[in-house]
Amino acid sequence: MSVINIAEKTNELLIALQNALQDAALWSERPPSDHAFASTAPFACDRMAFEQWLQFVFLPQMRMLIEEKRPLPTEIALLPMAEESFSQHASIHKLLSVLAQIDQVLGGHPVPESCRG
């Protein structure tokens, strides 16, 4: 897949991610505190929920990279964190599927059978 196709596919998946977060009632109207954004932990897991990190850190940063035509990450694995974070949350199959696809497009990870739509 060419760099342009990867960016286009990633942009489509970012839209799908936003929709999946909204459909799962995990979308927030209010961003976390400035203190939460100062976290240095992976996924800011010590100061914000994973869905907050996806909405307020991952989505904006990825959109900026695409808009500025900058290199996209190639080492990415969102699905394991999502599976851990949302283990008690019902109706997240669509969300897990979108994250698995993002992992596959950017990091070359195969989409697990359970996440294929």
Short mmCIF file of N, CA and C in Angstrom, two decimals:
data_model
loop_
_atom_site.label_atom_id
_atom_site.label_comp_id
_atom_site.label_asym_id
_atom_site.label_seq_id
_atom_site.Cartn_x
_atom_site.Cartn_y
_atom_site.Cartn_z
N MET A 1 0.86 -1.18 0.00
CA MET A 1 0.00 0.00 0.00
C MET A 1 0.90 1.24 0.00
N SER A 2 0.58 2.19 -0.86
CA SER A 2 1.39 3.40 -0.94
C SER A 2 1.16 4.30 0.26
N VAL A 3 2.06 5.25 0.46
CA VAL A 3 1.95 6.19 1.57
C VAL A 3 0.64 6.98 1.48
N ILE A 4 0.26 7.39 0.28
CA ILE A 4 -0.98 8.14 0.09
C ILE A 4 -2.18 7.27 0.45
N ASN A 5 -2.17 6.02 -0.01
CA ASN A 5 -3.27 5.12 0.31
C ASN A 5 -3.36 4.84 1.81
N ILE A 6 -2.22 4.72 2.46
CA ILE A 6 -2.21 4.49 3.91
C ILE A 6 -2.81 5.70 4.62
N ALA A 7 -2.45 6.90 4.22
CA ALA A 7 -3.00 8.11 4.83
C ALA A 7 -4.50 8.20 4.60
N GLU A 8 -4.96 7.90 3.39
CA GLU A 8 -6.38 7.95 3.08
C GLU A 8 -7.15 6.91 3.90
N LYS A 9 -6.63 5.69 3.94
CA LYS A 9 -7.28 4.62 4.70
C LYS A 9 -7.29 4.97 6.19
N THR A 10 -6.19 5.51 6.69
CA THR A 10 -6.10 5.89 8.10
C THR A 10 -7.13 6.98 8.40
N ASN A 11 -7.27 7.95 7.53
CA ASN A 11 -8.25 9.02 7.72
C ASN A 11 -9.66 8.44 7.79
N GLU A 12 -9.99 7.51 6.91
CA GLU A 12 -11.29 6.84 6.94
C GLU A 12 -11.49 6.12 8.28
N LEU A 13 -10.44 5.46 8.75
CA LEU A 13 -10.54 4.73 10.01
C LEU A 13 -10.66 5.67 11.21
N LEU A 14 -10.07 6.84 11.13
CA LEU A 14 -10.22 7.82 12.22
C LEU A 14 -11.67 8.29 12.32
N ILE A 15 -12.31 8.48 11.19
CA ILE A 15 -13.73 8.83 11.19
C ILE A 15 -14.54 7.68 11.77
N ALA A 16 -14.22 6.47 11.37
CA ALA A 16 -14.92 5.30 11.91
C ALA A 16 -14.69 5.15 13.41
N LEU A 17 -13.48 5.49 13.87
CA LEU A 17 -13.17 5.43 15.29
C LEU A 17 -14.03 6.43 16.06
N GLN A 18 -14.12 7.64 15.58
CA GLN A 18 -14.95 8.64 16.24
C GLN A 18 -16.40 8.15 16.31
N ASN A 19 -16.91 7.62 15.21
CA ASN A 19 -18.28 7.12 15.19
C ASN A 19 -18.47 5.96 16.16
N ALA A 20 -17.48 5.06 16.22
CA ALA A 20 -17.58 3.91 17.13
C ALA A 20 -17.56 4.35 18.59
N LEU A 21 -16.72 5.34 18.91
CA LEU A 21 -16.70 5.87 20.27
C LEU A 21 -18.05 6.49 20.62
N GLN A 22 -18.61 7.23 19.70
CA GLN A 22 -19.91 7.86 19.94
C GLN A 22 -21.00 6.80 20.08
N ASP A 23 -20.99 5.79 19.21
CA ASP A 23 -22.00 4.74 19.25
C ASP A 23 -21.94 3.95 20.56
N ALA A 24 -20.74 3.81 21.11
CA ALA A 24 -20.56 3.07 22.37
C ALA A 24 -20.75 3.96 23.59
N ALA A 25 -21.17 5.19 23.38
CA ALA A 25 -21.37 6.17 24.46
C ALA A 25 -20.07 6.42 25.23
N LEU A 26 -18.96 6.43 24.50
CA LEU A 26 -17.65 6.69 25.10
C LEU A 26 -17.07 8.03 24.66
N TRP A 27 -17.87 8.84 23.99
CA TRP A 27 -17.44 10.14 23.49
C TRP A 27 -17.76 11.18 24.55
N SER A 28 -16.84 12.07 24.82
CA SER A 28 -17.03 13.08 25.86
C SER A 28 -17.10 14.47 25.24
N GLU A 29 -17.94 15.28 25.81
CA GLU A 29 -18.04 16.67 25.36
C GLU A 29 -16.98 17.54 26.02
N ARG A 30 -16.42 17.08 27.11
CA ARG A 30 -15.46 17.87 27.88
C ARG A 30 -14.10 17.18 27.92
N PRO A 31 -13.03 17.87 27.56
CA PRO A 31 -11.70 17.25 27.60
C PRO A 31 -11.23 17.04 29.04
N PRO A 32 -10.28 16.13 29.22
CA PRO A 32 -9.69 15.94 30.54
C PRO A 32 -8.95 17.21 30.97
N SER A 33 -8.55 17.23 32.22
CA SER A 33 -7.83 18.39 32.77
C SER A 33 -6.45 18.53 32.14
N ASP A 34 -5.86 19.70 32.27
CA ASP A 34 -4.50 19.93 31.81
C ASP A 34 -3.54 18.96 32.50
N HIS A 35 -3.82 18.67 33.76
CA HIS A 35 -3.01 17.71 34.52
C HIS A 35 -2.98 16.35 33.82
N ALA A 36 -4.11 15.91 33.30
CA ALA A 36 -4.19 14.62 32.61
C ALA A 36 -3.32 14.62 31.36
N PHE A 37 -3.30 15.72 30.63
CA PHE A 37 -2.51 15.81 29.41
C PHE A 37 -1.01 15.84 29.69
N ALA A 38 -0.61 16.13 30.91
CA ALA A 38 0.80 16.17 31.27
C ALA A 38 1.38 14.80 31.57
N SER A 39 0.57 13.78 31.49
CA SER A 39 1.03 12.42 31.77
C SER A 39 2.13 12.00 30.80
N THR A 40 3.08 11.23 31.31
CA THR A 40 4.12 10.66 30.45
C THR A 40 3.96 9.14 30.32
N ALA A 41 2.92 8.60 30.93
CA ALA A 41 2.66 7.16 30.87
C ALA A 41 2.09 6.80 29.50
N PRO A 42 2.32 5.57 29.02
CA PRO A 42 1.71 5.16 27.76
C PRO A 42 0.19 5.34 27.82
N PHE A 43 -0.37 5.89 26.77
CA PHE A 43 -1.80 6.15 26.66
C PHE A 43 -2.32 7.06 27.78
N ALA A 44 -1.42 7.75 28.48
CA ALA A 44 -1.79 8.59 29.63
C ALA A 44 -2.66 7.81 30.60
N CYS A 45 -2.38 6.52 30.72
CA CYS A 45 -3.26 5.61 31.47
C CYS A 45 -3.32 5.92 32.96
N ASP A 46 -2.38 6.70 33.45
CA ASP A 46 -2.41 7.05 34.87
C ASP A 46 -3.32 8.24 35.15
N ARG A 47 -3.75 8.96 34.11
CA ARG A 47 -4.51 10.18 34.35
C ARG A 47 -5.79 10.32 33.52
N MET A 48 -5.99 9.43 32.54
CA MET A 48 -7.23 9.51 31.77
C MET A 48 -7.62 8.13 31.30
N ALA A 49 -8.91 7.97 31.05
CA ALA A 49 -9.42 6.71 30.52
C ALA A 49 -8.95 6.54 29.07
N PHE A 50 -8.86 5.29 28.63
CA PHE A 50 -8.36 5.02 27.28
C PHE A 50 -9.21 5.72 26.22
N GLU A 51 -10.53 5.73 26.41
CA GLU A 51 -11.38 6.40 25.42
C GLU A 51 -11.11 7.90 25.38
N GLN A 52 -10.74 8.49 26.51
CA GLN A 52 -10.36 9.91 26.52
C GLN A 52 -9.06 10.11 25.74
N TRP A 53 -8.10 9.22 25.94
CA TRP A 53 -6.84 9.31 25.22
C TRP A 53 -7.09 9.20 23.72
N LEU A 54 -7.94 8.24 23.33
CA LEU A 54 -8.25 8.10 21.90
C LEU A 54 -8.86 9.38 21.35
N GLN A 55 -9.81 9.95 22.07
CA GLN A 55 -10.53 11.13 21.58
C GLN A 55 -9.69 12.39 21.61
N PHE A 56 -8.98 12.62 22.70
CA PHE A 56 -8.33 13.91 22.89
C PHE A 56 -6.84 13.94 22.59
N VAL A 57 -6.23 12.77 22.41
CA VAL A 57 -4.80 12.72 22.08
C VAL A 57 -4.60 12.05 20.73
N PHE A 58 -5.01 10.79 20.61
CA PHE A 58 -4.76 10.02 19.40
C PHE A 58 -5.41 10.63 18.16
N LEU A 59 -6.72 10.85 18.22
CA LEU A 59 -7.41 11.39 17.04
C LEU A 59 -6.84 12.73 16.58
N PRO A 60 -6.68 13.72 17.46
CA PRO A 60 -6.13 15.00 16.99
C PRO A 60 -4.71 14.88 16.45
N GLN A 61 -3.87 14.08 17.10
CA GLN A 61 -2.49 13.95 16.63
C GLN A 61 -2.43 13.25 15.27
N MET A 62 -3.22 12.21 15.10
CA MET A 62 -3.22 11.51 13.82
C MET A 62 -3.77 12.40 12.71
N ARG A 63 -4.81 13.15 13.00
CA ARG A 63 -5.37 14.06 11.99
C ARG A 63 -4.36 15.13 11.60
N MET A 64 -3.61 15.62 12.58
CA MET A 64 -2.58 16.61 12.31
C MET A 64 -1.48 16.02 11.40
N LEU A 65 -1.05 14.82 11.71
CA LEU A 65 -0.01 14.17 10.89
C LEU A 65 -0.48 14.01 9.45
N ILE A 66 -1.73 13.59 9.27
CA ILE A 66 -2.27 13.40 7.92
C ILE A 66 -2.40 14.75 7.21
N GLU A 67 -2.94 15.74 7.90
CA GLU A 67 -3.12 17.06 7.30
C GLU A 67 -1.79 17.68 6.87
N GLU A 68 -0.78 17.50 7.71
CA GLU A 68 0.54 18.06 7.41
C GLU A 68 1.40 17.14 6.55
N LYS A 69 0.83 16.02 6.13
CA LYS A 69 1.53 15.04 5.28
C LYS A 69 2.85 14.58 5.92
N ARG A 70 2.80 14.40 7.22
CA ARG A 70 3.97 13.92 7.96
C ARG A 70 3.89 12.40 8.07
N PRO A 71 5.01 11.74 8.36
CA PRO A 71 4.99 10.28 8.47
C PRO A 71 4.05 9.81 9.58
N LEU A 72 3.33 8.75 9.29
CA LEU A 72 2.45 8.14 10.28
C LEU A 72 3.23 7.09 11.06
N PRO A 73 2.80 6.80 12.28
CA PRO A 73 3.51 5.78 13.06
C PRO A 73 3.44 4.42 12.36
N THR A 74 4.47 3.64 12.54
CA THR A 74 4.49 2.29 11.96
C THR A 74 4.54 1.22 13.04
N GLU A 75 4.76 1.61 14.25
CA GLU A 75 4.75 0.69 15.39
C GLU A 75 3.56 1.07 16.26
N ILE A 76 2.45 0.40 16.06
CA ILE A 76 1.25 0.77 16.79
C ILE A 76 0.49 -0.50 17.16
N ALA A 77 -0.06 -0.50 18.36
CA ALA A 77 -0.84 -1.65 18.83
C ALA A 77 -1.89 -1.13 19.82
N LEU A 78 -2.99 -0.65 19.28
CA LEU A 78 -4.07 -0.11 20.10
C LEU A 78 -5.00 -1.20 20.63
N LEU A 79 -5.18 -2.27 19.87
CA LEU A 79 -6.15 -3.29 20.23
C LEU A 79 -5.89 -3.93 21.60
N PRO A 80 -4.66 -4.30 21.95
CA PRO A 80 -4.47 -4.90 23.29
C PRO A 80 -4.90 -3.97 24.43
N MET A 81 -4.61 -2.69 24.32
CA MET A 81 -5.02 -1.74 25.35
C MET A 81 -6.54 -1.61 25.38
N ALA A 82 -7.16 -1.60 24.21
CA ALA A 82 -8.62 -1.51 24.14
C ALA A 82 -9.27 -2.74 24.77
N GLU A 83 -8.75 -3.90 24.46
CA GLU A 83 -9.32 -5.12 25.03
C GLU A 83 -9.23 -5.11 26.55
N GLU A 84 -8.13 -4.63 27.07
CA GLU A 84 -7.96 -4.53 28.52
C GLU A 84 -8.88 -3.45 29.11
N SER A 85 -8.90 -2.29 28.49
CA SER A 85 -9.67 -1.15 29.01
C SER A 85 -11.17 -1.37 28.95
N PHE A 86 -11.64 -2.05 27.92
CA PHE A 86 -13.07 -2.19 27.70
C PHE A 86 -13.58 -3.59 28.01
N SER A 87 -12.84 -4.36 28.79
CA SER A 87 -13.22 -5.75 29.06
C SER A 87 -14.59 -5.87 29.72
N GLN A 88 -15.01 -4.86 30.45
CA GLN A 88 -16.30 -4.90 31.14
C GLN A 88 -17.38 -4.10 30.41
N HIS A 89 -17.06 -3.58 29.25
CA HIS A 89 -17.98 -2.71 28.52
C HIS A 89 -18.71 -3.53 27.45
N ALA A 90 -20.01 -3.43 27.43
CA ALA A 90 -20.80 -4.16 26.43
C ALA A 90 -20.83 -3.38 25.11
N SER A 91 -21.12 -4.08 24.06
CA SER A 91 -21.36 -3.48 22.74
C SER A 91 -20.18 -2.67 22.21
N ILE A 92 -18.99 -3.24 22.25
CA ILE A 92 -17.83 -2.52 21.72
C ILE A 92 -17.18 -3.25 20.56
N HIS A 93 -17.87 -4.23 19.99
CA HIS A 93 -17.29 -4.99 18.88
C HIS A 93 -16.86 -4.06 17.73
N LYS A 94 -17.71 -3.11 17.39
CA LYS A 94 -17.38 -2.17 16.30
C LYS A 94 -16.11 -1.38 16.63
N LEU A 95 -16.01 -0.91 17.87
CA LEU A 95 -14.84 -0.15 18.31
C LEU A 95 -13.57 -1.00 18.22
N LEU A 96 -13.64 -2.23 18.71
CA LEU A 96 -12.48 -3.12 18.66
C LEU A 96 -12.09 -3.43 17.22
N SER A 97 -13.08 -3.59 16.36
CA SER A 97 -12.81 -3.86 14.95
C SER A 97 -12.08 -2.69 14.29
N VAL A 98 -12.52 -1.47 14.55
CA VAL A 98 -11.87 -0.28 13.98
C VAL A 98 -10.43 -0.17 14.49
N LEU A 99 -10.22 -0.38 15.79
CA LEU A 99 -8.86 -0.30 16.34
C LEU A 99 -7.97 -1.38 15.77
N ALA A 100 -8.51 -2.58 15.56
CA ALA A 100 -7.73 -3.66 14.94
C ALA A 100 -7.32 -3.28 13.52
N GLN A 101 -8.23 -2.63 12.80
CA GLN A 101 -7.91 -2.20 11.43
C GLN A 101 -6.84 -1.10 11.43
N ILE A 102 -6.91 -0.19 12.37
CA ILE A 102 -5.87 0.85 12.47
C ILE A 102 -4.52 0.19 12.75
N ASP A 103 -4.50 -0.75 13.68
CA ASP A 103 -3.26 -1.48 13.97
C ASP A 103 -2.73 -2.16 12.71
N GLN A 104 -3.62 -2.75 11.93
CA GLN A 104 -3.21 -3.48 10.73
C GLN A 104 -2.66 -2.53 9.68
N VAL A 105 -3.35 -1.42 9.44
CA VAL A 105 -2.93 -0.47 8.40
C VAL A 105 -1.60 0.19 8.76
N LEU A 106 -1.44 0.59 10.01
CA LEU A 106 -0.24 1.32 10.41
C LEU A 106 0.90 0.43 10.87
N GLY A 107 0.57 -0.67 11.50
CA GLY A 107 1.63 -1.49 12.07
C GLY A 107 1.81 -2.85 11.44
N GLY A 108 0.95 -3.17 10.51
CA GLY A 108 1.07 -4.46 9.86
C GLY A 108 0.58 -5.63 10.70
N HIS A 109 -0.10 -5.36 11.81
CA HIS A 109 -0.63 -6.43 12.64
C HIS A 109 -1.85 -7.03 11.97
N PRO A 110 -1.99 -8.35 11.95
CA PRO A 110 -3.19 -8.93 11.36
C PRO A 110 -4.43 -8.61 12.21
N VAL A 111 -5.56 -8.49 11.54
CA VAL A 111 -6.82 -8.25 12.24
C VAL A 111 -7.28 -9.59 12.80
N PRO A 112 -7.47 -9.69 14.12
CA PRO A 112 -7.94 -10.96 14.69
C PRO A 112 -9.29 -11.36 14.11
N GLU A 113 -9.50 -12.66 13.98
CA GLU A 113 -10.75 -13.18 13.44
C GLU A 113 -11.97 -12.63 14.17
N SER A 114 -11.86 -12.48 15.49
CA SER A 114 -12.99 -12.00 16.30
C SER A 114 -13.32 -10.54 16.03
N CYS A 115 -12.43 -9.80 15.38
CA CYS A 115 -12.66 -8.36 15.11
C CYS A 115 -13.03 -8.09 13.66
N ARG A 116 -13.13 -9.13 12.89
CA ARG A 116 -13.52 -8.91 11.48
C ARG A 116 -15.01 -8.79 11.39
N GLY A 117 -15.44 -7.80 10.63
CA GLY A 117 -16.87 -7.51 10.52
C GLY A 117 -17.54 -8.22 9.47
#
